[in-house]
């Protein structure tokens, strides 16, 4: 368990990181967001959150990822999640929030959103607030476009700005995740994408290819590989040119496909099976890169016992 010396009355929850197997981005909307057609998949890399009753609000972070740029005030997504549930329930009690981070920060894998999702589950329990999953999903959508998916987990087609979800079935897949030294802020990557497409009439495809859905259903990594696509990849590479090298490294390592995860700059390399993933990880490590083996899909945010 990542937390030490927690008061007995504490509640712990965890939520997974995500990758987008397909990320198609429509034109910029009037509200500044972009309509998406995406396929989210939760991966077995976990953010853990512990909430304890306290005299005043606080946030503390631990973890084996670079924690540098995370706000420790009301701007933190976990704090925002507590504030949103406080508003929905009329509760005002202070809580101490501890977050143990494993998902790369600013990496396009939804780490901050996972903190929000885990916090929603934990605060609902700590306060015996009795909010239903549907009510939590509504609050989640206000907190961020990826938060509803990280509450639900598994695999889902995402529409709207990512908050409209349709679950799909997927057998397990194996991945190597390679973080970047850089952090990319999501709005900046969308902004760069808008610049790149300024003269293009962007049309969002209406649905995902049937062959893609079939490959997921069968857990057929070889059949899935050619369908992985991320419209944000070039924008992310423009802002973090080192990404091109990571993508190249994945292909040299014989990954079936290599993609930028979400708005980047973390890269996800698809493996045939667990052994192949270990081989790809070794190859990347030998090249001096930090690389993590993982699998998907993972379940959504849930309580864990301390
Ligand atoms: O919803 P979230 O807070 O994660 O979004 C962060 C930023 O990313 C938004 O303010 C917006 O600039 C951009 N975004 C977007 N279209 C989406 C999701 C996010 O333009 N579908």
Coordinates of N, CA and C and ligand atoms in Angstrom, one line a residue, residues 25 28-29 31-36 77 113 141-147 160-163 185-188 190-191 194, ligand 1:
X25 N -10.0 13.9 -34.2 CA -10.4 15.2 -33.6 C -11.1 16.0 -34.6
X28 N -12.6 22.8 -34.1 CA -12.8 23.5 -32.8 C -14.2 24.0 -32.7
X29 N -14.9 23.8 -31.5 CA -16.3 24.2 -31.4 C -16.3 25.6 -30.8
X31 N -17.4 26.6 -28.0 CA -17.0 26.6 -26.6 C -15.5 26.4 -26.4
X32 N -14.7 26.2 -27.5 CA -13.3 26.0 -27.4 C -12.8 24.6 -27.4
X33 N -13.8 23.7 -27.1 CA -13.5 22.2 -27.1 C -13.5 21.7 -28.5
X34 N -13.1 20.5 -28.7 CA -13.2 19.8 -30.0 C -14.0 18.6 -29.9
X35 N -14.9 18.3 -30.8 CA -15.6 17.1 -30.8 C -14.7 16.0 -31.2
X36 N -14.8 14.8 -30.5 CA -13.9 13.7 -30.7 C -14.7 12.5 -31.1
X77 N -6.9 18.8 -9.5 CA -8.2 18.2 -9.9 C -8.8 17.4 -8.8
X113 N -6.8 13.4 -14.4 CA -8.2 13.0 -14.5 C -8.4 11.8 -13.6
X141 N -17.9 14.9 -15.6 CA -17.8 15.6 -16.9 C -17.5 17.1 -16.7
X142 N -18.0 17.6 -15.6 CA -17.7 19.0 -15.3 C -16.2 19.2 -15.0
X143 N -15.6 18.2 -14.4 CA -14.2 18.3 -13.9 C -13.2 18.2 -15.1
X144 N -13.5 17.4 -16.1 CA -12.6 17.3 -17.3 C -13.2 16.2 -18.2
X145 N -12.7 16.3 -19.5 CA -13.3 15.5 -20.5 C -13.0 14.0 -20.4
X146 N -11.8 13.7 -19.7 CA -11.5 12.3 -19.5 C -11.9 11.7 -18.2
X147 N -12.4 12.5 -17.3 CA -12.8 12.0 -16.0 C -13.9 10.9 -16.0
X160 N -18.6 13.5 -28.3 CA -18.7 14.8 -27.6 C -17.2 15.3 -27.4
X161 N -17.0 15.8 -26.2 CA -15.6 16.2 -26.0 C -14.8 15.1 -25.3
X162 N -15.5 13.9 -25.3 CA -14.9 12.7 -24.7 C -15.7 12.2 -23.5
X163 N -16.8 12.9 -23.2 CA -17.6 12.5 -22.0 C -18.8 11.7 -22.3
X185 N 1.0 20.6 -22.2 CA -0.3 21.0 -21.7 C -1.3 20.8 -22.8
X186 N -2.4 20.1 -22.5 CA -3.3 19.7 -23.5 C -3.8 20.8 -24.4
X187 N -4.2 22.0 -23.8 CA -4.7 23.1 -24.6 C -3.7 23.5 -25.7
X188 N -2.4 23.5 -25.4 CA -1.4 23.9 -26.3 C -1.3 22.9 -27.5
X190 N -3.9 21.0 -28.6 CA -5.1 21.3 -29.5 C -4.9 22.5 -30.3
X191 N -4.3 23.6 -29.7 CA -4.0 24.8 -30.4 C -3.1 24.6 -31.6
X194 N -5.0 23.0 -34.4 CA -5.8 23.9 -35.1 C -5.0 24.7 -36.1
Ligands
LIG1 O1 -11.5 18.7 -20.5 P1 -10.1 19.0 -20.1 O2 -10.0 19.9 -18.9 O3 -9.3 17.8 -20.0 O4 -9.6 19.8 -21.3 C1 -8.4 20.6 -21.2 C2 -8.3 21.5 -22.4 O5 -8.1 20.7 -23.6 C3 -9.6 22.2 -22.8 O6 -9.6 23.5 -22.1 C4 -9.5 22.4 -24.3 O7 -8.6 23.5 -24.6 C5 -8.8 21.1 -24.7 N1 -9.8 20.1 -25.2 C6 -10.4 20.3 -26.4 N2 -11.3 19.3 -26.8 C7 -11.5 18.2 -26.1 C8 -10.9 18.1 -24.8 C9 -10.0 19.0 -24.4 O8 -10.2 21.3 -27.1 N3 -12.4 17.3 -26.5

